Coordinates of C-alpha atoms in Angstrom, one line a residue:
X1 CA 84.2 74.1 76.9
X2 CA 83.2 75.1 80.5
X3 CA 86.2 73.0 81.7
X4 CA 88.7 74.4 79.5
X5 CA 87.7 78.3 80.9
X6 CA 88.2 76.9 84.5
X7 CA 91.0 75.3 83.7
X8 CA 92.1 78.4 82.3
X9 CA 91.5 80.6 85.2
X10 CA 92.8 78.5 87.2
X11 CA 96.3 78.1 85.3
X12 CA 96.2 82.0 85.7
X13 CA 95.6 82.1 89.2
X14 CA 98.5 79.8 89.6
X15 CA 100.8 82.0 87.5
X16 CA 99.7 85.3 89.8
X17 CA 100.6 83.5 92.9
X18 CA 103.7 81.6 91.9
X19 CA 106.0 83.4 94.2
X20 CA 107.2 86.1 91.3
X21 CA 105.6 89.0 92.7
X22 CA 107.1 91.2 96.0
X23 CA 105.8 93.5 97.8
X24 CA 107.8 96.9 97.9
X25 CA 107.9 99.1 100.6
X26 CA 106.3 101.7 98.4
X27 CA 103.4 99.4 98.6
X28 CA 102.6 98.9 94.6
X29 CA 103.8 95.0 93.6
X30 CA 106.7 94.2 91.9
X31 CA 107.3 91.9 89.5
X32 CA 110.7 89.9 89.7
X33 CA 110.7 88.4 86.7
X34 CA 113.2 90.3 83.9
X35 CA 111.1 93.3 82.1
X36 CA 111.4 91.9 78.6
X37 CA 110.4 88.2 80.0
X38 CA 107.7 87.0 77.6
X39 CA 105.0 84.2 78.2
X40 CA 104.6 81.7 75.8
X41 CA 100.5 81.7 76.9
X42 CA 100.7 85.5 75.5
X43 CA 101.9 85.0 72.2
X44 CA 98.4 83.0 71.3
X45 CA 95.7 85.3 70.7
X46 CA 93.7 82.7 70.9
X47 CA 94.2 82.8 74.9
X48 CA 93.3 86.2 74.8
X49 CA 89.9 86.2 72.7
X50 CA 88.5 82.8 75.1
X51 CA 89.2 85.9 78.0
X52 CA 87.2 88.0 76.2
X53 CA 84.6 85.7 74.3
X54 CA 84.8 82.1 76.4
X55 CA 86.3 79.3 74.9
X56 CA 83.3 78.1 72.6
X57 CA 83.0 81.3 70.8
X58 CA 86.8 81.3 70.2
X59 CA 86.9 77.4 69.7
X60 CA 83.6 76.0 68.3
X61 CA 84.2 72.7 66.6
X62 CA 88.0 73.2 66.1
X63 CA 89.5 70.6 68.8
X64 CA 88.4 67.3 67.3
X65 CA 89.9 68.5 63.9
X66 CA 93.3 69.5 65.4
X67 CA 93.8 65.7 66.7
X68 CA 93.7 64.5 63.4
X69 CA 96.6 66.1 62.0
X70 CA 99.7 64.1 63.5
X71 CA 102.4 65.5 61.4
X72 CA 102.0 68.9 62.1
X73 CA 105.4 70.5 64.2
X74 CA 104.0 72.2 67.6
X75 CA 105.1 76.1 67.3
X76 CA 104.8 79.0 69.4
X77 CA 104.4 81.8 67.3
X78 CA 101.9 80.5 65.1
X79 CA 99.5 77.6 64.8
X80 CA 99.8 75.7 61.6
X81 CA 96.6 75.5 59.2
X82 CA 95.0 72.5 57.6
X83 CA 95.0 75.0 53.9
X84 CA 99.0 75.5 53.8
X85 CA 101.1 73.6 51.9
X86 CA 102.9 70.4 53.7
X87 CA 105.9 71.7 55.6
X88 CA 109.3 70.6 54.1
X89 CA 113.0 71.6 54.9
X90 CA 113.4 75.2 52.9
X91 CA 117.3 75.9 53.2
X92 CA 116.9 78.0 56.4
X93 CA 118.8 77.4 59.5
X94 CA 119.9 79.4 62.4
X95 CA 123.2 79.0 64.4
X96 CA 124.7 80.1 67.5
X97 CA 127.3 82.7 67.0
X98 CA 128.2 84.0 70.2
X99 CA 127.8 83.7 74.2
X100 CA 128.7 86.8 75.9
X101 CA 127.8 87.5 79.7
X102 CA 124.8 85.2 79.9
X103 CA 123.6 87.0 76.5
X104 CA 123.3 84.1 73.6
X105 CA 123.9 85.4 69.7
X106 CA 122.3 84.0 67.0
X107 CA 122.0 84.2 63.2
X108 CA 119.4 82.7 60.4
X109 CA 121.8 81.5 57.5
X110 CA 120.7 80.6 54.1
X111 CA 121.7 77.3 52.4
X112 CA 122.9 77.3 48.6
X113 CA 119.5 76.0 47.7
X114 CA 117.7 79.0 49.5
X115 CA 120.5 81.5 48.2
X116 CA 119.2 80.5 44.3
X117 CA 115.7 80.9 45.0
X118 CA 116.4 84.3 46.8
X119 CA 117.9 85.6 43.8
X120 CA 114.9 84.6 41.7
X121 CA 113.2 86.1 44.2
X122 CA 114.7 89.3 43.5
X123 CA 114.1 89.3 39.9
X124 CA 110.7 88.7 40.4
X125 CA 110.6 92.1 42.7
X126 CA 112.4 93.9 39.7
X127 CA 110.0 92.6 37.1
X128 CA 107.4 94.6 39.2
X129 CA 105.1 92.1 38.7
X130 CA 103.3 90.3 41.6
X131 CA 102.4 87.1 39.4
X132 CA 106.1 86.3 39.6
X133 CA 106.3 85.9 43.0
X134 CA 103.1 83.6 43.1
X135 CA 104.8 81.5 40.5
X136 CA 107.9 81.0 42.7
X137 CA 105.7 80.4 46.1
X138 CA 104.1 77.7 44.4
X139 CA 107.5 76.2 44.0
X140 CA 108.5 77.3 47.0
X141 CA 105.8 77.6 49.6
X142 CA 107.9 78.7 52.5
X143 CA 110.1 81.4 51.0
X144 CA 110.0 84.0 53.6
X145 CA 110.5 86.8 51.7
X146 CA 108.6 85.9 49.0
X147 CA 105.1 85.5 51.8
X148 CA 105.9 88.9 53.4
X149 CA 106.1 90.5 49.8
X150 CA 102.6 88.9 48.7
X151 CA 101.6 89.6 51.9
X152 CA 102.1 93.6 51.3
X153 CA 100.4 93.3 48.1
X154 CA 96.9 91.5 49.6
X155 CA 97.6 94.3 52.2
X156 CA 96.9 97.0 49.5
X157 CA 94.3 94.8 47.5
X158 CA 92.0 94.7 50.7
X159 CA 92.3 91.0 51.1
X160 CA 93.4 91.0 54.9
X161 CA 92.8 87.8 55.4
X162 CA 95.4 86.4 53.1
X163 CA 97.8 88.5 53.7
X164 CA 97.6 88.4 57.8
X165 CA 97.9 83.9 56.3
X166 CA 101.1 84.8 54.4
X167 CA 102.6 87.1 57.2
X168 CA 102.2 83.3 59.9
X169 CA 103.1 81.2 57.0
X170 CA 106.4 83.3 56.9
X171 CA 106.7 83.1 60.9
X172 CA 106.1 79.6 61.2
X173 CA 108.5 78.7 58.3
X174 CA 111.4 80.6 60.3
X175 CA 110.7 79.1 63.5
X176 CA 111.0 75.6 62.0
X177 CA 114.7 76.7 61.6
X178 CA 115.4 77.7 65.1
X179 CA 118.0 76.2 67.1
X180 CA 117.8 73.8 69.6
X181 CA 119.0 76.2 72.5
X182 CA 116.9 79.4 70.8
X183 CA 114.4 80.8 73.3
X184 CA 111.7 83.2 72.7
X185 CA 110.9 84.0 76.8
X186 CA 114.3 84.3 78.6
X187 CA 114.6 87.4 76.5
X188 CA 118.7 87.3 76.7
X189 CA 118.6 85.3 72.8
X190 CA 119.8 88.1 70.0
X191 CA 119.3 88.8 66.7
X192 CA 121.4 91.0 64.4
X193 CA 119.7 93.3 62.1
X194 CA 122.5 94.1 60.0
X195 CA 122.4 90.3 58.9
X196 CA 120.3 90.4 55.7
X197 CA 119.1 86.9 57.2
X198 CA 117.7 87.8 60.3
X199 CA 115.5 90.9 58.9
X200 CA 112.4 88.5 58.0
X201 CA 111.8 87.7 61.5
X202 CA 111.8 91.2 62.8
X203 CA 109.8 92.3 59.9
X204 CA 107.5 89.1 60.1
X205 CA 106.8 89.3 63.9
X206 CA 106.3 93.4 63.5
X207 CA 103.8 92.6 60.4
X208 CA 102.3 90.1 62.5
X209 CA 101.3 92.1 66.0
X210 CA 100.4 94.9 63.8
X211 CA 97.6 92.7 62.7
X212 CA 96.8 91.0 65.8
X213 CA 96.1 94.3 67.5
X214 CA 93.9 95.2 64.4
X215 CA 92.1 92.1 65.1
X216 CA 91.3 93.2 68.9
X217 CA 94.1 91.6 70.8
X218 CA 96.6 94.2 72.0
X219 CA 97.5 91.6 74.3
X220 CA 99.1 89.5 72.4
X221 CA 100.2 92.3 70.4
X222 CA 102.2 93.4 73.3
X223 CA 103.9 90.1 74.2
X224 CA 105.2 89.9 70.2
X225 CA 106.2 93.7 70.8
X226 CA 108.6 92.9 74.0
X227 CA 109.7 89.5 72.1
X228 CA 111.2 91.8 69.2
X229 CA 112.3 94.3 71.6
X230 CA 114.2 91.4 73.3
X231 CA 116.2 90.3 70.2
X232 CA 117.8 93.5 70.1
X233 CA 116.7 96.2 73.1
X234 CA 120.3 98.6 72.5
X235 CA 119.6 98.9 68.9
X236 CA 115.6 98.6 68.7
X237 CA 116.0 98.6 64.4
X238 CA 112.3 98.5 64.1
X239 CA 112.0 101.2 67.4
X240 CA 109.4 99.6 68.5
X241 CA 109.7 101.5 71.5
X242 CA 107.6 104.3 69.4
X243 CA 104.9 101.9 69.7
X244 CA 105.0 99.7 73.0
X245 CA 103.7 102.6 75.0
X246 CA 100.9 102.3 73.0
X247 CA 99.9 98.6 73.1
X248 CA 100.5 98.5 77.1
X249 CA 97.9 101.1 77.5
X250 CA 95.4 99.5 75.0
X251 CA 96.2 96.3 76.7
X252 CA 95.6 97.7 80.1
X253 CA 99.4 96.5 81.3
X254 CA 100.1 100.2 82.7
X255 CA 102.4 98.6 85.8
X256 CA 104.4 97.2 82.8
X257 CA 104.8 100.6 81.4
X258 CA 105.3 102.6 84.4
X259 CA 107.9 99.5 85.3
X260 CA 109.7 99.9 82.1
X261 CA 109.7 103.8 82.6
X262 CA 111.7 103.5 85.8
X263 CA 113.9 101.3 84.8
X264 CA 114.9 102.5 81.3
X265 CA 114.7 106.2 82.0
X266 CA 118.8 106.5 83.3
X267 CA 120.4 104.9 80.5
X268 CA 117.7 105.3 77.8
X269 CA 116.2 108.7 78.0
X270 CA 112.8 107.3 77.5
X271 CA 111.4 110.6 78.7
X272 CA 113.1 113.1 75.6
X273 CA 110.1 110.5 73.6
X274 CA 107.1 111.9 72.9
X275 CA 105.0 108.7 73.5
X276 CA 106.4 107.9 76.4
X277 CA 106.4 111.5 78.0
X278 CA 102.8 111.1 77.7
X279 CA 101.7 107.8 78.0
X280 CA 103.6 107.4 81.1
X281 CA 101.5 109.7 82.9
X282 CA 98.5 108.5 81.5
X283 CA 98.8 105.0 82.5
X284 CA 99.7 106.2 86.0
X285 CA 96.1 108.4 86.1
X286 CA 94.5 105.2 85.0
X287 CA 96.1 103.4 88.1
X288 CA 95.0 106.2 90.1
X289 CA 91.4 105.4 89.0
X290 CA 91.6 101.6 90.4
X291 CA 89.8 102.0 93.3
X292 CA 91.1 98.3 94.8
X293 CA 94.6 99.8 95.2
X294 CA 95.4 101.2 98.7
X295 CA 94.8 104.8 99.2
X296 CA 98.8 105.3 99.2
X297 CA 99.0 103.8 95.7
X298 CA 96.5 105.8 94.0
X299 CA 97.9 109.0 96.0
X300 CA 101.5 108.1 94.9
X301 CA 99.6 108.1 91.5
X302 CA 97.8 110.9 91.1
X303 CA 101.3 113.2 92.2
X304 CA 103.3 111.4 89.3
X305 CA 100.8 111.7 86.7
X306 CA 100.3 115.3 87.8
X307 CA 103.8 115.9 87.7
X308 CA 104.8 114.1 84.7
X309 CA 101.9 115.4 82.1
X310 CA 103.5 118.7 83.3
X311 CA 106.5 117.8 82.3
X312 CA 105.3 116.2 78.5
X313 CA 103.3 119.7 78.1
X314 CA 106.5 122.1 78.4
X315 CA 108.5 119.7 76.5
X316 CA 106.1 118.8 74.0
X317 CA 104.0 121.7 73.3
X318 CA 103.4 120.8 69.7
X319 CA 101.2 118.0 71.0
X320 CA 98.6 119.4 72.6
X321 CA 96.5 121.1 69.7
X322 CA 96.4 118.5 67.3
X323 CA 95.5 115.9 70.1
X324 CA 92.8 118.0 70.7
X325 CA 91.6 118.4 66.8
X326 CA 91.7 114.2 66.6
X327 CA 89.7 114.1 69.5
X328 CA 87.4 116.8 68.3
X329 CA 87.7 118.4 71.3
X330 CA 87.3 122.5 71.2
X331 CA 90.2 124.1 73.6
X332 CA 88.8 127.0 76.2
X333 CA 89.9 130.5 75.1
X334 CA 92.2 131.2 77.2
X335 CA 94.3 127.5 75.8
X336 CA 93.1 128.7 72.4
X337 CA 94.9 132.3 72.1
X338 CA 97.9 131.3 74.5
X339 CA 101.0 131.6 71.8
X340 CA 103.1 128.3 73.9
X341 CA 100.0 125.7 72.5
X342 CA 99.7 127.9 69.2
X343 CA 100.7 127.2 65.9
X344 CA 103.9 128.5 66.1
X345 CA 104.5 125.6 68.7
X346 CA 104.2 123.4 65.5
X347 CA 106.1 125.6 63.1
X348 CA 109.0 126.3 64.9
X349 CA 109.3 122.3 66.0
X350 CA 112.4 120.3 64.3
X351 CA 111.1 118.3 61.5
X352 CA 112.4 115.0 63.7
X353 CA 110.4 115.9 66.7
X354 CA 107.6 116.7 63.9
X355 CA 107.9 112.8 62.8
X356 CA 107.6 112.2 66.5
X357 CA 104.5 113.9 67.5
X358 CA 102.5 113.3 64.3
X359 CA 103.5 109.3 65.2
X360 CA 101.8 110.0 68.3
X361 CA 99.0 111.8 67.8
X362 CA 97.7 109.7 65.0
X363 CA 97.9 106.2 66.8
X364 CA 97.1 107.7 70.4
X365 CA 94.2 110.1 70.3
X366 CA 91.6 107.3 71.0
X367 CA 93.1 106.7 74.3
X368 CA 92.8 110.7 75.2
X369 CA 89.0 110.8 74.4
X370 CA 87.9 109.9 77.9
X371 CA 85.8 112.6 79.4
X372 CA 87.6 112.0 82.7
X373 CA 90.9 112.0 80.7
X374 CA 90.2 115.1 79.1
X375 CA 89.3 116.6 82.7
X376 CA 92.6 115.9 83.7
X377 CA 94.4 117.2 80.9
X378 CA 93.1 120.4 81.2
X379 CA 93.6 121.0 84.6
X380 CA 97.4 120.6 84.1
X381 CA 96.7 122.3 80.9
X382 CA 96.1 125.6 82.8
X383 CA 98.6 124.9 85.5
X384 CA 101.3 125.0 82.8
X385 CA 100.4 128.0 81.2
X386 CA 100.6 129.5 85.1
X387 CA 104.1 128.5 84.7
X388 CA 104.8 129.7 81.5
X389 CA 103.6 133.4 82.4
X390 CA 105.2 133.4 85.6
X391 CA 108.5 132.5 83.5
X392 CA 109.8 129.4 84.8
X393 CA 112.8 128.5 84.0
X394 CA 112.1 125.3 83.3
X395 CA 109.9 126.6 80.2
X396 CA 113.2 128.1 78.6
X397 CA 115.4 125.3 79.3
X398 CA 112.9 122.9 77.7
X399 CA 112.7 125.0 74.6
X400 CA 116.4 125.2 74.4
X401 CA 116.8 121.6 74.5
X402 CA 114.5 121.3 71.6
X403 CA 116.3 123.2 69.3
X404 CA 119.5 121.5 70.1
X405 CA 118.3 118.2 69.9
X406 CA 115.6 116.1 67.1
X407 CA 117.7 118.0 64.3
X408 CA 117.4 114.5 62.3
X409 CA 115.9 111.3 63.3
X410 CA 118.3 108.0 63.2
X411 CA 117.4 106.0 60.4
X412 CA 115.5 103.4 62.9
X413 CA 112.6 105.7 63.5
X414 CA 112.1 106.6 59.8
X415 CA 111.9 102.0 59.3
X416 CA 109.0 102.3 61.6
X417 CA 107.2 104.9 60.8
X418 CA 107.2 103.3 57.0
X419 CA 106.3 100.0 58.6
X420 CA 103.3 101.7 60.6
X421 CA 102.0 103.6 57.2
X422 CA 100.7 106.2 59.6
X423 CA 99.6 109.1 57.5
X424 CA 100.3 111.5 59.7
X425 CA 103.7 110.2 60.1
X426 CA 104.3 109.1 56.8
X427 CA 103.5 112.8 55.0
X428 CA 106.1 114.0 57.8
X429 CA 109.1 112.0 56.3
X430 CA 112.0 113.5 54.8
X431 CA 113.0 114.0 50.8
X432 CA 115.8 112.1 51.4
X433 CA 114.0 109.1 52.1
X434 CA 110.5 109.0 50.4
X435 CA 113.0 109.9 47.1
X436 CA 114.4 106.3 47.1
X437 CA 112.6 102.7 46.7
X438 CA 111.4 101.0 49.8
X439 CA 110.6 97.7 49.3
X440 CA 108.4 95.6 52.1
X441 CA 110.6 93.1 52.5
X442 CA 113.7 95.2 53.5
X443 CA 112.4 98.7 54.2
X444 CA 115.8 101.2 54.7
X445 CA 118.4 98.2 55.1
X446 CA 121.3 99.6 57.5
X447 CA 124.5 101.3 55.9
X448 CA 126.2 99.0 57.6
X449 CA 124.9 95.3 57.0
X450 CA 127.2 92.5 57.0
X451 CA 126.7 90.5 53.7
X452 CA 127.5 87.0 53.7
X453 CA 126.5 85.9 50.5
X454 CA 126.3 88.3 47.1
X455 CA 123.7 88.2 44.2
X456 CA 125.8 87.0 40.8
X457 CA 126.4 90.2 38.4
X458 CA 123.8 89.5 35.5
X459 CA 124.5 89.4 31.7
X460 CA 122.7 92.2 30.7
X461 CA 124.0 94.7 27.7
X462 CA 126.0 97.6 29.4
X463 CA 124.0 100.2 31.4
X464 CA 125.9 103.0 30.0
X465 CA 123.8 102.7 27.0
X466 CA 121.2 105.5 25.7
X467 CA 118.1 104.6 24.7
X468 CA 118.2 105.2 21.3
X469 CA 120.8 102.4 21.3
X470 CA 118.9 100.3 23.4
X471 CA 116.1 101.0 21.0
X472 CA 117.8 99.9 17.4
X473 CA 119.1 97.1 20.1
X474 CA 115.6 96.0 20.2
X475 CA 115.4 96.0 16.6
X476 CA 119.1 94.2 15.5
X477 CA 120.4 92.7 17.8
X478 CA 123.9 93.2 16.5
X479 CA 123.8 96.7 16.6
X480 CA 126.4 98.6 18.8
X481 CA 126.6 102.4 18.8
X482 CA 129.4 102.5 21.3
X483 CA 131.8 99.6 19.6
X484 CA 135.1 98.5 20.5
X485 CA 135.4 100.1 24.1
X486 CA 138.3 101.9 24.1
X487 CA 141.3 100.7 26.3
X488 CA 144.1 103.0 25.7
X489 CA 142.8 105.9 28.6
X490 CA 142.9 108.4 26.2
X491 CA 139.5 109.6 26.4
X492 CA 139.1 113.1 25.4
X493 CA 141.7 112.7 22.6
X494 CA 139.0 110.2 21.2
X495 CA 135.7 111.7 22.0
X496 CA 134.7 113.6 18.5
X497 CA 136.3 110.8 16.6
X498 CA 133.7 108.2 18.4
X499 CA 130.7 110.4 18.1
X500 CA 131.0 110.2 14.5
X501 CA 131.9 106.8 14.6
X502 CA 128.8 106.7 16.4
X503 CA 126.6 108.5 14.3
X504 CA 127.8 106.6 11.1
X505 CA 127.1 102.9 12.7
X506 CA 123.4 104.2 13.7
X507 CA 122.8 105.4 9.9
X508 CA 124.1 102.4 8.3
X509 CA 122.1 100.8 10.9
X510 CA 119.0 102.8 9.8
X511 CA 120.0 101.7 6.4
X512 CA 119.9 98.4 6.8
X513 CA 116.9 98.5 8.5
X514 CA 115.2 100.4 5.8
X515 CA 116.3 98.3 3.2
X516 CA 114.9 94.7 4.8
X517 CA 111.4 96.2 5.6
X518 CA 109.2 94.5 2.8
X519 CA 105.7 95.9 2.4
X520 CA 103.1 92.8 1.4
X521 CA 100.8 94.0 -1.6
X522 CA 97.0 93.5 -0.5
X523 CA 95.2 91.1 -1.9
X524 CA 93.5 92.0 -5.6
X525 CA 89.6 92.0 -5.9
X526 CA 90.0 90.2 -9.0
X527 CA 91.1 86.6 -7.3
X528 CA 87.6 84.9 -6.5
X529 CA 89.7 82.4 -4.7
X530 CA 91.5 84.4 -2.2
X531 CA 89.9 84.4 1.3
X532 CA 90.9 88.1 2.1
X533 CA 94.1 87.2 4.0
X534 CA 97.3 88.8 3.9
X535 CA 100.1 86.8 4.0

């Protein structure tokens, strides 16, 4: 066990000093690799707990077990476990679709085998009940769809141990179908959401880091966070730029933030966010507080923290008060009565910037409880109410920008802020989409997918029936209140004459009805034989 750690650190040491890191003139390293690069030693939090624990905490008795399963398929994103069923071919495969400056395109298909067992797998989600689906995964062990559904329902039975199982049974069952030339690091492979195919793995790796930084590894959470960033980084359909900020700083990577800060900012806007207009500076006052940095680098970032939380407080004035309630942290007076932090700040806030900062707040506020963090704050607290009352214009022109822009939020951020069941968040959503059915394996599918294959229309009665019809439907199964549907376009003409054509059909029906119920006579006291029994 001691070997493995050594060999461990010394594998890292390798990979510090391997020639891709420069030294800038600025004097803080750069990294030439491309931002999005992921390691495959990252997506194993496994590597990460052995840093944290040492290898025979993490390990314990596991390595002479693993040699004696032969058959098992070496993955990256998952390890496979001795409980799961035996691995067979599911009706999954992925092909290359595209090659397009350097950029690969790829899409999961489904086979006709897989199409028939999705469909039963959507009448299992209609019959509402989860029993269905555990009947078809035991046929089908490596439905994806079906493993991310369960996995929701352990989820909200408590059981987070099977459904965190399900959610890698899932992963590890899609990348079986990869193809050949698939790659998970170069970060130039891409996915299309708008394939009904390809949503399980964005949903499944997004399930999965959500768990693996409840477990303690924000690391590793991280590297699956820039992987599904990577598949589609223009689009971002699960935005999981709302949430990256957030991992980087709980995985101490704050050079990868501030890195992807300067070089997203031009074309992305990264800075009109209200995680990263915050966490940006935050990470840098954490750099500044590393004292084995040169006393440029900590100089160079102390100014940009300084200048950048000013910047997030007179865009985002709406954050401040409610960080400061999660934090249970009492604001001085003068903060307290100042009407720019009030609540008017959060009143008069567009209910898509509301979505933002609630987003924030409620999956940030731990990293703000620092005392030296809350020092800081309010130093540039006061310094931009200063600017405030002295009227810069810089005040006005961030207010005017708010109320032009965040007047609705694309339908992206709403998909992630469902998928992060942040309460905060989650009470902050719009009529429009906690009115309609969201189901866990497809939360909000685009307007726009492109459907390859159709579910067949099933043979149900007509839907235009009421359910009085449906009722006596129950009852005789010959009965039709509507008849003969009427082909001749002449509607209205026809309308009173098929009511009552209506209403005489349902009282013969009643009739009928009527006239076959039999009522049994009960037995007579006088039959000593009789055991008491009706017929």
């Amino acid at each position: 066990d001691n070997d493995l750690e050594d060999i461990d650190s010394l594998l890292e040491k390798i990979e510090e000093t391997d020639g891709l890191s420069q030294q800038t003139q600025s004097g803080i390293i750069a990294d030439s690799r491309p931002l999005l690069y992921v390691e495959h030693r990252n997506l194993n939090p496994e590597n990460e707990l052995k840093r944290y624990f040492g290898a025979r905490a993490v390990l314990g008795d596991q390595r002479p077990r693993q040699r004696q399963r032969q058959y098992v398929r070496s993955t990256w994103l998952t390890a496979p476990k001795n409980t799961w069923p035996r691995y067979s071919k599911t009706g999954i495969a992925m092909q290359l679709v595209d090659t397009r400056r350097g950029v690969q395109y790829f899409t999961f298909e489904h086979h006709r085998e897989y199409q028939q067992v999705q469909f039963k797998f959507l009448d299992a989600v209609e019959s509402m009940d989860p029993n269905n689906i555990v009947l078809l995964l035991q046929m089908n062990p490596y439905h994806v769809d079906s493993l991310l559904q369960l996995s929701d329902v352990c989820r909200m039975q408590e059981d987070q141990e099977m459904a965190r199982d399900l959610v890698e049974r899932a992963l590890y069952s899609l990348e079986c179908a990869f193809h050949p030339v698939f790659s998970l690091t170069s970060g130039t492979c891409r996915l299309d959401y708008r394939r009904p195919e390809n949503r399980a793995f964005f949903l499944a790796l997004f399930k999965h880091l959500m768990f693996l930084e409840k477990r303690g590894c924000p690391r590793t959470a991280l590297e699956f966070c820039k992987l599904i960033l990577s598949l589609d980084p223009e689009n971002d359909p699960l935005c999981v730029l709302l949430l990256i900020d957030f991992l980087s700083l709980r995985a101490r990577e704050y050079t990868f933030l501030t890195r992807m800060f300067q070089e997203w900012e031009s074309h992305r806007n990264l800075s009109q966010l209200p995680n990263f207009a915050f966490s940006v500076p935050l990470a840098y006052f954490f750099l500044s507080q590393q004292e084995e940095r040169s006393e440029l680098e900590l100089s160079q970032a102390r100014e940009k923290a300084a200048r950048l939380i000013q910047l997030a407080l007179i865009m985002f004035p709406s954050v401040l008060m409610p960080l400061l309630d999660h934090c249970s942290v009492q604001p001085d007076a003068r903060v307290a009565s100042h009407s720019f932090f009030g609540l008017n700040a959060q009143i008069s806030q567009p209910p898509a910037l509301n979505q933002l900062t609630s987003l924030y707040v409620g999956r940030t506020h731990s990293l703000w409880k620092d005392p030296a963090v809350m020092a800081w704050l309010e130093t540039h607290v006061h310094e931009v109410l200063r600017m405030v009352d002295a009227r810069d214009p810089l005040v006005e022109e961030s207010e005017h920008k708010r109320k032009m822009r965040y007047q609705s939020a694309p339908r992206n951020i709403y998909r992630h802020v469902i998928l992060s069941e942040m309460k905060e968040a989650t009470a902050a959503l719009p009529l429009e989409v906690t009115s309609q059915p969201v189901m866990g394996f497809d939360p909000l599918p685009p307007l726009d997918s492109i459907v390859s294959y159709t579910r067949p229309e099933r043979t149900n009665h007509p839907s235009n029936e009421s359910t009085l019809s449906l009722f006596f439907r129950s009852l005789l199964p010959n009965f039709n209140l509507q008849g003969d549907i009427r082909h001749d376009g002449d509607e209205e003409a026809g309308a009173g004459q098929d009511l009552n054509q209506g209403v005489n059909r349902l009282m013969a029906a009643m009739r009928d009805m009527l006239a076959n119920i039999q009522f049994q006579e009960p037995p007579r006291d006088d039959n000593p034989e009789g055991d008491g029994d009706w017929d």
